[in-house]
CSV table of C-alpha atoms in Angstrom, one decimal:
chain,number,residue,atom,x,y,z
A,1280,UNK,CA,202.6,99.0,-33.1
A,1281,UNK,CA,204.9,96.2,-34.2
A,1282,UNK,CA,206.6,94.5,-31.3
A,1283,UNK,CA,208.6,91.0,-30.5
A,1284,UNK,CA,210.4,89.7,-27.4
A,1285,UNK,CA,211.8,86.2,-27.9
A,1286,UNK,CA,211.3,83.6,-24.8
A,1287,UNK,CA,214.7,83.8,-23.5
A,1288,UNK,CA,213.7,83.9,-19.4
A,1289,UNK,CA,212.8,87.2,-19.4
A,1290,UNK,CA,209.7,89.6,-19.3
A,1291,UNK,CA,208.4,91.2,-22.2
A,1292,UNK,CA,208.6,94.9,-22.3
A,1293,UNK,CA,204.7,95.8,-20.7
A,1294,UNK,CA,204.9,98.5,-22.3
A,1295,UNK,CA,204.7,97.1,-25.9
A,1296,UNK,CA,202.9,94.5,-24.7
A,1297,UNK,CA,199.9,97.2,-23.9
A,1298,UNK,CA,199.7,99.0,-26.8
A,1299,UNK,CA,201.5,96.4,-29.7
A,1300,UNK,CA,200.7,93.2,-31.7
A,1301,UNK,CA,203.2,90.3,-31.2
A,1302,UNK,CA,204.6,88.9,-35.2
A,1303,UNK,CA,206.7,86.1,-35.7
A,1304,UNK,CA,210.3,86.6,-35.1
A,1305,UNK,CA,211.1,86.1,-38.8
A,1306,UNK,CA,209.5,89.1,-39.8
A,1307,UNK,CA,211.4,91.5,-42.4
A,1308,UNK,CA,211.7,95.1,-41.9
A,1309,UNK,CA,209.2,95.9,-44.4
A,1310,UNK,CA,206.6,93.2,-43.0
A,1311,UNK,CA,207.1,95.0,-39.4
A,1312,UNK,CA,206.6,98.4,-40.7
A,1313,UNK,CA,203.5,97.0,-42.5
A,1314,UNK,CA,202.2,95.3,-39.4
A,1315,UNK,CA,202.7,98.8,-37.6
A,1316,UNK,CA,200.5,100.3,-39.9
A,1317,UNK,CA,202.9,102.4,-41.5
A,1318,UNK,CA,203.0,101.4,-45.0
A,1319,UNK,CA,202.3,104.2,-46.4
A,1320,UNK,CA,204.1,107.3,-47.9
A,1321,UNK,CA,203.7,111.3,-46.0
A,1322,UNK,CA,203.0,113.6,-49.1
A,1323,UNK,CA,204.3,116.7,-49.5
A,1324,UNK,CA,201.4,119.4,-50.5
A,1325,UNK,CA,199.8,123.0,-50.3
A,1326,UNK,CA,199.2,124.5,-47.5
A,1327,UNK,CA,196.1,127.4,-47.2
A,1328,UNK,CA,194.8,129.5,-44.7
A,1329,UNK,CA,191.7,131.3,-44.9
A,1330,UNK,CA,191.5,134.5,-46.1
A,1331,UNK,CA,188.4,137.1,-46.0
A,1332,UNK,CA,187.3,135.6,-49.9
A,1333,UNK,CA,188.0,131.9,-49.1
A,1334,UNK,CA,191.2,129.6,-48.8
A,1335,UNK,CA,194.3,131.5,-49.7
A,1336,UNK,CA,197.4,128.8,-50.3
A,1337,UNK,CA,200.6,129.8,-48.9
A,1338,UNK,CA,203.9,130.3,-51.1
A,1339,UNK,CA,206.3,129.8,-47.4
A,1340,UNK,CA,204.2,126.7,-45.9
A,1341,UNK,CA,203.5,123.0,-47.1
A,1342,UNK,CA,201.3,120.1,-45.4
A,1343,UNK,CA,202.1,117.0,-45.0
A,1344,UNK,CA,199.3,114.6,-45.5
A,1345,UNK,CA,198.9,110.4,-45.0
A,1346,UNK,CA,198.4,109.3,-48.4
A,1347,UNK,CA,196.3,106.4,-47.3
A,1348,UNK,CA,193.8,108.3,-44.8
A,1349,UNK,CA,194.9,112.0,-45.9
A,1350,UNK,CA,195.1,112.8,-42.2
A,1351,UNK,CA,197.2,116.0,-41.9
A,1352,UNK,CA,200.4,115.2,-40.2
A,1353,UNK,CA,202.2,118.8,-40.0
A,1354,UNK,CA,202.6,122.0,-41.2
A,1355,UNK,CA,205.9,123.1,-42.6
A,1356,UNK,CA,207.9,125.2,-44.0
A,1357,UNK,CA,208.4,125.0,-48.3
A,1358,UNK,CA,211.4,123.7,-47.7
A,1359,UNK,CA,210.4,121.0,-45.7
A,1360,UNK,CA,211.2,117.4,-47.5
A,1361,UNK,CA,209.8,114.1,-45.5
A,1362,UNK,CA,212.2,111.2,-44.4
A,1363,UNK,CA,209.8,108.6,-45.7
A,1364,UNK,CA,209.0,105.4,-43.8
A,1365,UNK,CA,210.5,103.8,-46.8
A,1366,UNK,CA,213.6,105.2,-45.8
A,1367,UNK,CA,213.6,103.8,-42.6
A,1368,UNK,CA,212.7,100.7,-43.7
A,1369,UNK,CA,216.2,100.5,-46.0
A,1370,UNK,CA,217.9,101.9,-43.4
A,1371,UNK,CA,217.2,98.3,-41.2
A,1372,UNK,CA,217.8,96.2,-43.9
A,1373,UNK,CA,221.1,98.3,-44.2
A,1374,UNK,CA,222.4,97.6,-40.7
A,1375,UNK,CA,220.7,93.9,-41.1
A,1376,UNK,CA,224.3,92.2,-40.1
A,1377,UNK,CA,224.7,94.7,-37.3
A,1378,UNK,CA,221.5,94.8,-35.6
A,1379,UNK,CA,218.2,92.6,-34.9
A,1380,UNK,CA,215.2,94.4,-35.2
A,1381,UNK,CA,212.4,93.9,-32.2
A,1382,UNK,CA,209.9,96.1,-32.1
A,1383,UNK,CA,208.3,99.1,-34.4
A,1384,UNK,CA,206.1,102.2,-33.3
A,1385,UNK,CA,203.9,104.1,-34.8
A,1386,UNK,CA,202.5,107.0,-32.4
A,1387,UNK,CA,199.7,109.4,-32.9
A,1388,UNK,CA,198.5,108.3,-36.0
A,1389,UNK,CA,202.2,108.3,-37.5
A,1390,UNK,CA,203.3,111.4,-36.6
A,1391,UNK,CA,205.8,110.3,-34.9
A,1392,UNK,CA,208.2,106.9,-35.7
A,1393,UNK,CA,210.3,104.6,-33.4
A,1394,UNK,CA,212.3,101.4,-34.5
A,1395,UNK,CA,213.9,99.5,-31.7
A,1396,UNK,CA,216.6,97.1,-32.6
A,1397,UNK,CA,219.3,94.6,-30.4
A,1398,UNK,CA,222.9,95.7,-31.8
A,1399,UNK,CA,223.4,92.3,-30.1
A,1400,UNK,CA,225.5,92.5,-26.6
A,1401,UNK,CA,224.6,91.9,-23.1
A,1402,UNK,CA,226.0,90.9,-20.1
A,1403,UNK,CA,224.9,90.4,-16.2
A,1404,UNK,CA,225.4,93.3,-13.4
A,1405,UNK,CA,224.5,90.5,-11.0
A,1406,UNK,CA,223.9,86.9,-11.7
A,1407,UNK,CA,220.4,86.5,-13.1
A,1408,UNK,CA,220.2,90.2,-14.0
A,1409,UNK,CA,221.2,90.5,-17.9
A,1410,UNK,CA,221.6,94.2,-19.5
A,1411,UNK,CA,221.4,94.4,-23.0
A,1412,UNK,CA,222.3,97.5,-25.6
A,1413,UNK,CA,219.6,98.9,-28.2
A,1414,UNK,CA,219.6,101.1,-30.9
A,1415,UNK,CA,216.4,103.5,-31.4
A,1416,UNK,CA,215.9,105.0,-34.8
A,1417,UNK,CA,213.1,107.8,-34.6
A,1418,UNK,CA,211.6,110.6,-37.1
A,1419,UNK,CA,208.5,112.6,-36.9
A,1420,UNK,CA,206.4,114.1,-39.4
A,1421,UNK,CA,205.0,116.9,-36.8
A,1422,UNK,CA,207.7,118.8,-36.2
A,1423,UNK,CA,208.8,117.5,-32.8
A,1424,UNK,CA,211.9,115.9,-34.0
A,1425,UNK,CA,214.4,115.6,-36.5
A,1426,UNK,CA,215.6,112.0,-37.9
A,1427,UNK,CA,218.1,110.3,-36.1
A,1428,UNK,CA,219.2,107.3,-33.6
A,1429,UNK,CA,220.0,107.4,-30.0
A,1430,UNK,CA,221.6,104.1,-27.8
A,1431,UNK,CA,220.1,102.9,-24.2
A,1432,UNK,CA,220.2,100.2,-22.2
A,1433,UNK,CA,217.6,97.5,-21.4
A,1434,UNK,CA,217.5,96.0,-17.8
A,1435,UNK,CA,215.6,92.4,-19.5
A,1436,UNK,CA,214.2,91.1,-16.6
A,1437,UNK,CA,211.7,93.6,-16.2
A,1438,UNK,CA,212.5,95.7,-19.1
A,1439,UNK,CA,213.6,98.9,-17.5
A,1440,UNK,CA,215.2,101.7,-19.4
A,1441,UNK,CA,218.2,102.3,-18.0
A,1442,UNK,CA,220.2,104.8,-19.7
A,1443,UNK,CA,219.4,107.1,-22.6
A,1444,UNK,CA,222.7,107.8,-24.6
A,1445,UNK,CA,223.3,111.2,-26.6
A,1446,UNK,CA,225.4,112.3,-24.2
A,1447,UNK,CA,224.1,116.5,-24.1
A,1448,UNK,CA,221.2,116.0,-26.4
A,1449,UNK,CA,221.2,115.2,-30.7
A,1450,UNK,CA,223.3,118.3,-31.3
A,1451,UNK,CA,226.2,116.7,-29.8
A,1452,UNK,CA,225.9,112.9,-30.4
A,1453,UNK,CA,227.9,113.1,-33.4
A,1454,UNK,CA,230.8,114.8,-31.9
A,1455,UNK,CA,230.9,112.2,-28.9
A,1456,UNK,CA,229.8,109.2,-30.1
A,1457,UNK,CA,226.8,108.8,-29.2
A,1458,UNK,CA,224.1,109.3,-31.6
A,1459,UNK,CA,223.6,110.8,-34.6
A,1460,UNK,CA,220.6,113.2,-36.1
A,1461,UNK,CA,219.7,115.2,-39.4
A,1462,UNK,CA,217.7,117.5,-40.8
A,1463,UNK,CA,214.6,115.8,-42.8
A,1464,UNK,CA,216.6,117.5,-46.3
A,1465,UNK,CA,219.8,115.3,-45.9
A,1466,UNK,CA,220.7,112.1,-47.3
A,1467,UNK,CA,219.3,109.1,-45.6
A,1468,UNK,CA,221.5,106.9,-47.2
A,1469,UNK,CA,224.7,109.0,-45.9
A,1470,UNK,CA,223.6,108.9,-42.7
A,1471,UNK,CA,223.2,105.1,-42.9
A,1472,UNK,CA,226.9,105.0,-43.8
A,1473,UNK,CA,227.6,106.2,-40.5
A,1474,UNK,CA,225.7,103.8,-38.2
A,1475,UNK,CA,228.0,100.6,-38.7
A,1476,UNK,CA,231.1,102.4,-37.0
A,1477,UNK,CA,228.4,104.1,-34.1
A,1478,UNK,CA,227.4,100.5,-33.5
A,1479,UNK,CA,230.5,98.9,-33.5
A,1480,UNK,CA,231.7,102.1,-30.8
A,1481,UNK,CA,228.5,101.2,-28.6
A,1482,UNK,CA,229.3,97.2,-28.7
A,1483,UNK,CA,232.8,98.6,-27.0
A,1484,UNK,CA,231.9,101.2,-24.7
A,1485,UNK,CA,228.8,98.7,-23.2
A,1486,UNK,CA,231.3,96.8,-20.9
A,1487,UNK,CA,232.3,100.0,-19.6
A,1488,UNK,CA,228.6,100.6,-18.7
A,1489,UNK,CA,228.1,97.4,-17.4
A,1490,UNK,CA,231.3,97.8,-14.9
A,1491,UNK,CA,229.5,101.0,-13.5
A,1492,UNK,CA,226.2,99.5,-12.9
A,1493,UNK,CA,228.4,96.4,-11.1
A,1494,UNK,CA,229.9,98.9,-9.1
A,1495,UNK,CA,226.9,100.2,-7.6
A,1496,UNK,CA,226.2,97.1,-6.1
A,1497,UNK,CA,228.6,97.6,-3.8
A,1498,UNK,CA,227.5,100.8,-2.4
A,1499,UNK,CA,224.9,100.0,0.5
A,1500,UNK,CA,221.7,102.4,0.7
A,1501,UNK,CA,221.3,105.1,3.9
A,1502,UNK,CA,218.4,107.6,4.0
A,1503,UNK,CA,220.9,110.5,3.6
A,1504,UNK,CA,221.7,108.5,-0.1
A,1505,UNK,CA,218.0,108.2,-1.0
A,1506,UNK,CA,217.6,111.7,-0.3
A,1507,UNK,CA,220.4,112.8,-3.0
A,1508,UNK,CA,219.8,110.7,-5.0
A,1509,UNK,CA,216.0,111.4,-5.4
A,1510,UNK,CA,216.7,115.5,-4.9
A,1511,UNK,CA,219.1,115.1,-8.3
A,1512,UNK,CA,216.6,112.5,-10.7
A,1513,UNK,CA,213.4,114.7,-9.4
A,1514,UNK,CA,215.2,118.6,-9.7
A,1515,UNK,CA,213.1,119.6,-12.2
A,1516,UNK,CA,209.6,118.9,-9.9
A,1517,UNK,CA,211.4,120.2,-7.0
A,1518,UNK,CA,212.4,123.5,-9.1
A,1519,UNK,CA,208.4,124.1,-9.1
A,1520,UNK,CA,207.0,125.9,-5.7
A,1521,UNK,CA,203.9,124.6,-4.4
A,1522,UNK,CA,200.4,126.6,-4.0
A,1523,UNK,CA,199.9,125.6,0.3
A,1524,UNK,CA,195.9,124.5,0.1
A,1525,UNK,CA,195.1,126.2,3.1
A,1526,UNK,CA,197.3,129.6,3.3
A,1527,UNK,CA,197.1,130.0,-0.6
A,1528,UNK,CA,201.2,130.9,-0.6
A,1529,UNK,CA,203.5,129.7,-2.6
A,1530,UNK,CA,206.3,127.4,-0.9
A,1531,UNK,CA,209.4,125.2,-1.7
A,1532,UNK,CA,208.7,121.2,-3.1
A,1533,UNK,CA,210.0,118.8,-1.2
A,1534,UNK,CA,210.6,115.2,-1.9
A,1535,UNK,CA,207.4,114.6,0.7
A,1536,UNK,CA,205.1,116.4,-1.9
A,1537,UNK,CA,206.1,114.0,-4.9
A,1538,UNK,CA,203.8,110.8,-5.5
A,1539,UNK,CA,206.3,108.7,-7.3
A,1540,UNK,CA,208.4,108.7,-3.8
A,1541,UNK,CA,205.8,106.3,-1.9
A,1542,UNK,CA,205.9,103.7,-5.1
A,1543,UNK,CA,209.9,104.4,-5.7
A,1544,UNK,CA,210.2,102.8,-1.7
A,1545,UNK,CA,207.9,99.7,-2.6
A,1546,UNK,CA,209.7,98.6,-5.2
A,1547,UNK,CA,213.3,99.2,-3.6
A,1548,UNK,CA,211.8,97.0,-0.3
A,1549,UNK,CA,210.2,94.6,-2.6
A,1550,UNK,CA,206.2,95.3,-1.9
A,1551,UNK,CA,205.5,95.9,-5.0
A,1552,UNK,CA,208.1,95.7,-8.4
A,1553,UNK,CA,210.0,93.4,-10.9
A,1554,UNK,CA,212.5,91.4,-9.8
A,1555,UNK,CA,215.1,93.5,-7.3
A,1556,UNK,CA,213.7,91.8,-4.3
A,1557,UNK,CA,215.1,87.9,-5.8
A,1558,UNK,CA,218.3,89.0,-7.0
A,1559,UNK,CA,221.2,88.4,-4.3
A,1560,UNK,CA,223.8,90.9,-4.6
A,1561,UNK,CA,220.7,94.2,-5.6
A,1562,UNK,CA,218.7,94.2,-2.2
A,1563,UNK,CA,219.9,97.3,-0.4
A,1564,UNK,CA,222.7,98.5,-2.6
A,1565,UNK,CA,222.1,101.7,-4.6
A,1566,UNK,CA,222.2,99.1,-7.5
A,1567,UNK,CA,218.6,98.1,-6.3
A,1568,UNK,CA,217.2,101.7,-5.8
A,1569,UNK,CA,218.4,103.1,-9.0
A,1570,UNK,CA,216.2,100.3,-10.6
A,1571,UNK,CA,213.4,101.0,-8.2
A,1572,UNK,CA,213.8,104.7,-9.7
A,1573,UNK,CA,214.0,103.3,-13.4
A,1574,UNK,CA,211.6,101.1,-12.9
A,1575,UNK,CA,208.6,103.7,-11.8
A,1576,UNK,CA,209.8,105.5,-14.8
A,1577,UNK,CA,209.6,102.8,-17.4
A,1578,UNK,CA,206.5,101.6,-16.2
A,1579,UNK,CA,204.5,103.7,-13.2
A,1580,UNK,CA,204.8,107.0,-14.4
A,1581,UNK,CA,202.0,108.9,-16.2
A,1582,UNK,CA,198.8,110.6,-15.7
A,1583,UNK,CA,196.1,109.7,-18.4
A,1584,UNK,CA,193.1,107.9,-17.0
A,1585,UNK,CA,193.2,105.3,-20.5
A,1586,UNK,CA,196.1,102.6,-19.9
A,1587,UNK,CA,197.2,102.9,-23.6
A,1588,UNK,CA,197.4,106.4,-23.6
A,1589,UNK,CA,199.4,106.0,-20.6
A,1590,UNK,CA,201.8,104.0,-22.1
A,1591,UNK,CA,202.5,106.1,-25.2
A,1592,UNK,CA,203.0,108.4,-23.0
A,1593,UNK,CA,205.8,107.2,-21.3
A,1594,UNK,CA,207.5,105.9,-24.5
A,1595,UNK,CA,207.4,109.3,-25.4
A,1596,UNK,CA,209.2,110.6,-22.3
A,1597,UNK,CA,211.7,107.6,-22.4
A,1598,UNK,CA,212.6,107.9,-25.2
A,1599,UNK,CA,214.4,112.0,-25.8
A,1600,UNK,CA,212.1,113.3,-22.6
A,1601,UNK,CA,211.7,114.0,-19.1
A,1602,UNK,CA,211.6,110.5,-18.1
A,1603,UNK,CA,214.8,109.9,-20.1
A,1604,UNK,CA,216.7,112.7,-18.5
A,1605,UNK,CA,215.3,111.2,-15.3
A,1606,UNK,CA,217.0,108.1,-15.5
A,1607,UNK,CA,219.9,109.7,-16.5
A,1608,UNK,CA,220.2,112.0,-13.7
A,1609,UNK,CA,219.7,108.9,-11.1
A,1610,UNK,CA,222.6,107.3,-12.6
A,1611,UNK,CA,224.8,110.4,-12.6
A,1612,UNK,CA,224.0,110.5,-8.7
A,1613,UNK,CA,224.2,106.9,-8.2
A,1614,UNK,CA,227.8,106.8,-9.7
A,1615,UNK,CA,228.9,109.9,-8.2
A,1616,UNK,CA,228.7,107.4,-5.0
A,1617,UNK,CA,231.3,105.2,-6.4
């Protein structure tokens, strides 16, 4: 992993931090990608499965291998072609006057890719608490995604994720604005085309984002709040009965049965957390419990005993799942105060 947070007065992302190498900040595209260990090409070849004789290749499957380890990456169909990390590459240097490029992930031995670049704008919710708009290029060689970009937004004191922006998933980014995806056999280069006027869209629509964070501060936190607000971000736990320990039935979760509750409530009173407790203008607003919320996600959340698993993990879930729809959800909630 290739990350870099300049010192600007504000906290660099933990979650890089844990699992990335820090470069010089004059680092090109193509020396980030190589620090990330991903300079290297994904071959296309035959696929076989065993038959009763031996190894049978397959005319409707190909593999995809790393041509510096030969690791297998996927399994595909024929018609499978790979968005090389090449690609990717020229697609940064591309947007080079648009964009500032921070941080590059490799995950899972490269079968799965994130870049992370500033398209340069930010702006305060409260004084002292600066928001700040990325773009996030991904692809996968697996399987789990297509190739594509999506927007969020950064809170950079403490590096919370604070929206996730494809509006209803890839399939409709295009068509609103948000984000744009294709299929691994389409033109990188047209896509590329496409990103300068997405940018420039984002750059206009972030004060609009900022203005509804700001007017969450005005909002001032009751139980009866916390308890919608939670019951919407957390619907899909809730959704899932629990098995009683003693009776063995099944009944209803509730909001008391959820871990992420007791640490959501120390960071909102300022126990434990990044930042919310020092800002005048967050303590006690819905402002300051939607980033308690955001910030268990972006850096609490997660069950794998090793710390670095932990925290691919999470970038996994921020970025395109549950923890991204999370977030969103809290701020769907949290505005529908306003």
């Amino acid at each position: 992993v290739y990350g870099r947070y300049r010192d600007r007065g504000y906290a660099v992302n933990p979650l890089i931090g844990r699992v990335g190498t820090m470069v010089p900040e004059t680092a090109s595209a193509s020396e980030a990608f190589a620090i990330a260990g991903l300079d290297w090409s994904a071959d296309k070849r035959p696929a076989f499965f065993m038959g009763p004789d031996g190894p049978i290749e397959s005319p409707e499957h190909c593999s995809i291998v790393r041509s510096d380890t030969n690791d297998l990456l996927g399994i595909h169909g024929a018609g499978y072609t790979p968005v090389q990390n090449a690609a990717l590459v020229n697609l940064l240097d591309y947007l080079r006057e648009d964009i500032e490029i921070e941080n590059v992930l490799s995950i899972r031995q490269g079968r799965k890719i994130f870049a992370t670049a500033s398209i340069r704008v930010e702006d305060e919710v409260v004084p002292g608490d600066r928001i700040r708009r990325y773009l996030h290029a991904f692809n996968s060689f697996d399987g789990s995604s297509s190739f594509g970009v999506f927007f969020s937004d950064v809170r950079l004191r403490c590096a919370n994720q604070l929206s996730y922006l494809t509006g209803k998933a890839a399939s409709r980014a295009s068509l609103d604005g948000t984000g744009l995806r294709m299929k691994h056999t389409a033109s990188v280069t047209r896509f590329a085309e496409n990103l300068p006027a997405l940018i420039d869209l984002e750059r206009r629509s972030f004060s609009r984002s900022i203005d509804e964070l700001r007017s969450l501060t005005n909002v001032q936190l009751n139980a009866e709040i916390a308890r919608r607000v939670l019951e919407a971000t957390y619907a899909d736990k809730l959704a899932v009965p629990i098995k009683d320990k003693d009776s063995g039935d099944k009944r209803a979760r509730t909001l008391a049965d959820l871990p992420e509750i007791g640490i959501i409530r120390s960071h909102y009173t300022g126990s434990t957390g990044l930042g919310i407790r020092d800002l005048p203008g967050a303590a006690g607003t819905v402002y300051g419990f939607f980033n308690a919320i955001t910030q268990f996600e972006t850096h609490d959340a997660g069950r794998a005993k090793d710390e670095t698993e932990r925290a691919r993990t999470r970038l996994e879930s921020l970025w395109g799942g549950d923890a991204s729809r999370r977030i969103d959800r809290a701020r769907e909630a949290c505005l529908a105060l306003v």
